Amino acid sequence: LDRLPDSVRAYAFVAVVVLFASACEGRSAHLPSEDQLRTYLSTALNAGPGTVVSLDSLIGGDWRHLYIFGAYTPTEHIDRCVGARVNSRSIAVQDGYYLLVLEPTRGGVISTDLRGGVRFSDLAISRQYPRGSASFVVANDPSYAQHQLTPTSGLTRSCS
């Protein structure tokens, strides 16, 4: 472990802590906190292109779908895509904001904001990710001269 770069060790540490915390909870679906998500995702982005990130392993409990929406996505679009009312006011106000919405196997939708420090590709947002398909790879974003998260598997259902 001492031979690994600091960024990889930090990524592994965060993943283990979050997985352990998820295993200690019941089966009801839940999203990690915004800080946990940002730390996990930004650590992967800092590890560089080719790094794979699985939100499947980070999200606890029983769930069907994860949705990711970008800044300025209209509330009506989000509600129609998810099939339920979602509190999405926060992403309407600033660049770099994302909204993650989780559809559990039972109960109502769960959402959390993700503000700053992370960038999803245009291909990743406004999509439905069934459980088992919420994995992303770090890729270069030539438009912004920074890394972004792009879906690893074939494109999932678009909400457009």
Tab-separated table of N, CA and C in Angstrom, residues 22-104:
chain	number	residue	atom	x	y	z
A	22	SER	N	-21.972	1.792	4.526
A	22	SER	CA	-23.156	1.294	3.834
A	22	SER	C	-23.533	-0.100	4.312
A	23	ALA	N	-22.540	-0.933	4.573
A	23	ALA	CA	-22.808	-2.304	5.008
A	23	ALA	C	-23.406	-2.343	6.406
A	24	CYS	N	-23.148	-1.340	7.205
A	24	CYS	CA	-23.636	-1.314	8.578
A	24	CYS	C	-25.089	-0.852	8.676
A	25	GLU	N	-25.647	-0.376	7.599
A	25	GLU	CA	-27.010	0.143	7.644
A	25	GLU	C	-27.992	-0.899	7.141
A	26	GLY	N	-29.268	-0.626	7.336
A	26	GLY	CA	-30.323	-1.529	6.886
A	26	GLY	C	-30.453	-1.521	5.378
A	27	ARG	N	-31.492	-2.134	4.872
A	27	ARG	CA	-31.677	-2.280	3.443
A	27	ARG	C	-32.403	-1.106	2.806
A	28	SER	N	-32.847	-0.135	3.586
A	28	SER	CA	-33.556	0.966	2.958
A	28	SER	C	-32.544	1.816	2.186
A	29	ALA	N	-32.952	2.227	0.990
A	29	ALA	CA	-32.054	2.942	0.081
A	29	ALA	C	-31.656	4.295	0.651
A	30	HIS	N	-30.419	4.681	0.374
A	30	HIS	CA	-29.954	6.005	0.778
A	30	HIS	C	-28.782	6.432	-0.098
A	31	LEU	N	-28.690	7.719	-0.291
A	31	LEU	CA	-27.551	8.307	-0.998
A	31	LEU	C	-26.539	8.773	0.034
A	32	PRO	N	-25.258	8.671	-0.287
A	32	PRO	CA	-24.254	9.251	0.615
A	32	PRO	C	-24.454	10.764	0.705
A	33	SER	N	-23.863	11.377	1.703
A	33	SER	CA	-23.958	12.832	1.841
A	33	SER	C	-23.247	13.510	0.670
A	34	GLU	N	-23.562	14.768	0.488
A	34	GLU	CA	-22.916	15.536	-0.577
A	34	GLU	C	-21.396	15.531	-0.405
A	35	ASP	N	-20.930	15.687	0.833
A	35	ASP	CA	-19.478	15.688	1.086
A	35	ASP	C	-18.849	14.346	0.742
A	36	GLN	N	-19.508	13.236	1.104
A	36	GLN	CA	-18.984	11.911	0.771
A	36	GLN	C	-18.919	11.720	-0.735
A	37	LEU	N	-19.991	12.102	-1.425
A	37	LEU	CA	-20.005	11.985	-2.882
A	37	LEU	C	-18.901	12.814	-3.520
A	38	ARG	N	-18.792	14.074	-3.106
A	38	ARG	CA	-17.787	14.961	-3.692
A	38	ARG	C	-16.376	14.407	-3.450
A	39	THR	N	-16.107	13.957	-2.233
A	39	THR	CA	-14.784	13.415	-1.919
A	39	THR	C	-14.484	12.187	-2.775
A	40	TYR	N	-15.425	11.262	-2.839
A	40	TYR	CA	-15.258	10.033	-3.611
A	40	TYR	C	-15.016	10.343	-5.088
A	41	LEU	N	-15.869	11.197	-5.666
A	41	LEU	CA	-15.775	11.500	-7.091
A	41	LEU	C	-14.569	12.375	-7.428
A	42	SER	N	-14.281	13.369	-6.605
A	42	SER	CA	-13.134	14.237	-6.914
A	42	SER	C	-11.817	13.480	-6.739
A	43	THR	N	-11.757	12.539	-5.797
A	43	THR	CA	-10.554	11.713	-5.643
A	43	THR	C	-10.334	10.891	-6.905
A	44	ALA	N	-11.415	10.334	-7.454
A	44	ALA	CA	-11.307	9.576	-8.704
A	44	ALA	C	-10.875	10.479	-9.854
A	45	LEU	N	-11.453	11.673	-9.942
A	45	LEU	CA	-11.068	12.614	-11.003
A	45	LEU	C	-9.588	12.970	-10.897
A	46	ASN	N	-9.101	13.152	-9.682
A	46	ASN	CA	-7.694	13.497	-9.477
A	46	ASN	C	-6.765	12.329	-9.796
A	47	ALA	N	-7.271	11.097	-9.716
A	47	ALA	CA	-6.460	9.923	-10.046
A	47	ALA	C	-6.181	9.864	-11.544
A	48	GLY	N	-7.011	10.542	-12.342
A	48	GLY	CA	-6.723	10.692	-13.760
A	48	GLY	C	-7.523	9.805	-14.678
A	49	PRO	N	-7.342	10.043	-15.999
A	49	PRO	CA	-8.089	9.322	-17.027
A	49	PRO	C	-7.947	7.807	-16.879
A	50	GLY	N	-9.074	7.131	-17.129
A	50	GLY	CA	-9.099	5.680	-17.049
A	50	GLY	C	-9.586	5.156	-15.701
A	51	THR	N	-9.626	6.014	-14.685
A	51	THR	CA	-10.096	5.590	-13.365
A	51	THR	C	-11.602	5.339	-13.441
A	52	VAL	N	-12.033	4.184	-12.957
A	52	VAL	CA	-13.447	3.821	-12.988
A	52	VAL	C	-14.059	4.065	-11.617
A	53	VAL	N	-15.249	4.658	-11.624
A	53	VAL	CA	-15.986	4.985	-10.407
A	53	VAL	C	-17.339	4.297	-10.484
A	54	SER	N	-17.687	3.552	-9.443
A	54	SER	CA	-18.983	2.884	-9.397
A	54	SER	C	-19.849	3.501	-8.322
A	55	LEU	N	-20.913	4.163	-8.741
A	55	LEU	CA	-21.867	4.673	-7.760
A	55	LEU	C	-22.739	3.538	-7.233
A	56	ASP	N	-22.800	2.423	-7.978
A	56	ASP	CA	-23.536	1.250	-7.508
A	56	ASP	C	-23.017	0.788	-6.154
A	57	SER	N	-21.710	0.785	-6.000
A	57	SER	CA	-21.122	0.302	-4.744
A	57	SER	C	-21.183	1.343	-3.637
A	58	LEU	N	-21.418	2.576	-4.002
A	58	LEU	CA	-21.441	3.664	-3.024
A	58	LEU	C	-22.826	3.896	-2.439
A	59	ILE	N	-23.854	3.568	-3.211
A	59	ILE	CA	-25.238	3.806	-2.787
A	59	ILE	C	-25.724	2.600	-1.996
A	60	GLY	N	-26.264	2.864	-0.823
A	60	GLY	CA	-26.699	1.773	0.040
A	60	GLY	C	-28.152	1.392	-0.147
A	61	GLY	N	-28.483	0.192	0.290
A	61	GLY	CA	-29.869	-0.261	0.313
A	61	GLY	C	-30.373	-0.768	-1.023
A	62	ASP	N	-31.668	-0.987	-1.076
A	62	ASP	CA	-32.329	-1.527	-2.262
A	62	ASP	C	-32.865	-0.393	-3.121
A	63	TRP	N	-32.410	-0.317	-4.357
A	63	TRP	CA	-32.867	0.735	-5.257
A	63	TRP	C	-32.930	0.227	-6.687
A	64	ARG	N	-33.728	0.936	-7.499
A	64	ARG	CA	-33.929	0.563	-8.909
A	64	ARG	C	-33.098	1.401	-9.871
A	65	HIS	N	-33.214	2.741	-9.704
A	65	HIS	CA	-32.588	3.649	-10.673
A	65	HIS	C	-31.941	4.836	-9.982
A	66	LEU	N	-30.886	5.319	-10.608
A	66	LEU	CA	-30.246	6.575	-10.227
A	66	LEU	C	-30.369	7.498	-11.427
A	67	TYR	N	-30.682	8.759	-11.173
A	67	TYR	CA	-30.768	9.771	-12.214
A	67	TYR	C	-29.763	10.869	-11.883
A	68	ILE	N	-29.134	11.429	-12.904
A	68	ILE	CA	-28.209	12.547	-12.713
A	68	ILE	C	-28.669	13.683	-13.619
A	69	PHE	N	-28.861	14.847	-13.008
A	69	PHE	CA	-29.293	16.031	-13.753
A	69	PHE	C	-28.276	17.146	-13.547
A	70	GLY	N	-28.080	17.948	-14.589
A	70	GLY	CA	-27.144	19.051	-14.529
A	70	GLY	C	-27.821	20.377	-14.230
A	71	ALA	N	-26.990	21.395	-14.068
A	71	ALA	CA	-27.467	22.744	-13.772
A	71	ALA	C	-28.471	23.208	-14.813
A	72	TYR	N	-29.439	23.967	-14.344
A	72	TYR	CA	-30.457	24.602	-15.172
A	72	TYR	C	-31.462	23.624	-15.803
A	73	THR	N	-31.474	22.373	-15.363
A	73	THR	CA	-32.473	21.431	-15.866
A	73	THR	C	-33.830	21.839	-15.298
A	74	PRO	N	-34.823	22.058	-16.150
A	74	PRO	CA	-36.140	22.477	-15.653
A	74	PRO	C	-36.767	21.428	-14.727
A	75	THR	N	-37.435	21.912	-13.697
A	75	THR	CA	-38.103	21.041	-12.734
A	75	THR	C	-39.067	20.085	-13.422
A	76	GLU	N	-39.819	20.583	-14.405
A	76	GLU	CA	-40.795	19.747	-15.104
A	76	GLU	C	-40.110	18.577	-15.804
A	77	HIS	N	-38.932	18.829	-16.374
A	77	HIS	CA	-38.170	17.780	-17.066
A	77	HIS	C	-37.757	16.699	-16.065
A	78	ILE	N	-37.258	17.118	-14.912
A	78	ILE	CA	-36.820	16.174	-13.877
A	78	ILE	C	-38.002	15.339	-13.387
A	79	ASP	N	-39.084	16.001	-13.048
A	79	ASP	CA	-40.275	15.293	-12.545
A	79	ASP	C	-40.808	14.293	-13.574
A	80	ARG	N	-40.830	14.678	-14.837
A	80	ARG	CA	-41.320	13.795	-15.894
A	80	ARG	C	-40.389	12.591	-16.070
A	81	CYS	N	-39.101	12.827	-16.036
A	81	CYS	CA	-38.126	11.751	-16.209
A	81	CYS	C	-38.205	10.741	-15.071
A	82	VAL	N	-38.257	11.244	-13.849
A	82	VAL	CA	-38.265	10.386	-12.661
A	82	VAL	C	-39.647	9.777	-12.427
A	83	GLY	N	-40.682	10.473	-12.852
A	83	GLY	CA	-42.038	10.001	-12.625
A	83	GLY	C	-42.553	10.337	-11.241
A	84	ALA	N	-41.953	11.353	-10.626
A	84	ALA	CA	-42.364	11.795	-9.286
A	84	ALA	C	-41.881	13.224	-9.092
A	85	ARG	N	-42.453	13.922	-8.119
A	85	ARG	CA	-42.003	15.280	-7.803
A	85	ARG	C	-40.677	15.208	-7.063
A	86	VAL	N	-39.741	16.029	-7.513
A	86	VAL	CA	-38.401	16.058	-6.925
A	86	VAL	C	-38.058	17.502	-6.591
A	87	ASN	N	-37.520	17.733	-5.400
A	87	ASN	CA	-37.055	19.071	-5.036
A	87	ASN	C	-35.763	19.339	-5.802
A	88	SER	N	-35.839	20.196	-6.802
A	88	SER	CA	-34.686	20.435	-7.673
A	88	SER	C	-34.342	21.908	-7.801
A	89	ARG	N	-34.800	22.731	-6.876
A	89	ARG	CA	-34.550	24.173	-6.977
A	89	ARG	C	-33.070	24.510	-7.032
A	90	SER	N	-32.247	23.782	-6.307
A	90	SER	CA	-30.837	24.151	-6.182
A	90	SER	C	-30.088	24.131	-7.502
A	91	ILE	N	-30.396	23.192	-8.404
A	91	ILE	CA	-29.614	23.130	-9.642
A	91	ILE	C	-30.022	24.185	-10.652
A	92	ALA	N	-31.060	24.916	-10.375
A	92	ALA	CA	-31.505	25.948	-11.299
A	92	ALA	C	-30.727	27.246	-11.124
A	93	VAL	N	-29.811	27.292	-10.171
A	93	VAL	CA	-29.218	28.577	-9.819
A	93	VAL	C	-27.748	28.763	-10.160
A	94	GLN	N	-27.009	27.717	-10.486
A	94	GLN	CA	-25.573	27.933	-10.674
A	94	GLN	C	-24.930	26.826	-11.497
A	95	ASP	N	-23.942	27.220	-12.322
A	95	ASP	CA	-23.146	26.236	-13.067
A	95	ASP	C	-22.444	25.306	-12.089
A	96	GLY	N	-22.178	24.094	-12.547
A	96	GLY	CA	-21.417	23.155	-11.734
A	96	GLY	C	-22.231	22.431	-10.680
A	97	TYR	N	-23.540	22.628	-10.659
A	97	TYR	CA	-24.405	21.923	-9.715
A	97	TYR	C	-24.998	20.706	-10.410
A	98	TYR	N	-25.119	19.628	-9.664
A	98	TYR	CA	-25.780	18.429	-10.162
A	98	TYR	C	-26.796	17.985	-9.118
A	99	LEU	N	-27.795	17.273	-9.587
A	99	LEU	CA	-28.789	16.688	-8.709
A	99	LEU	C	-28.777	15.193	-8.965
A	100	LEU	N	-28.568	14.400	-7.921
A	100	LEU	CA	-28.649	12.955	-8.014
A	100	LEU	C	-29.954	12.530	-7.373
A	101	VAL	N	-30.741	11.753	-8.095
A	101	VAL	CA	-32.043	11.298	-7.611
A	101	VAL	C	-32.031	9.779	-7.612
A	102	LEU	N	-32.429	9.205	-6.499
A	102	LEU	CA	-32.452	7.765	-6.333
A	102	LEU	C	-33.890	7.283	-6.250
A	103	GLU	N	-34.218	6.268	-7.032
A	103	GLU	CA	-35.539	5.639	-6.980
A	103	GLU	C	-35.392	4.318	-6.226
A	104	PRO	N	-35.819	4.291	-4.961
A	104	PRO	CA	-35.695	3.051	-4.185
A	104	PRO	C	-36.719	2.006	-4.634
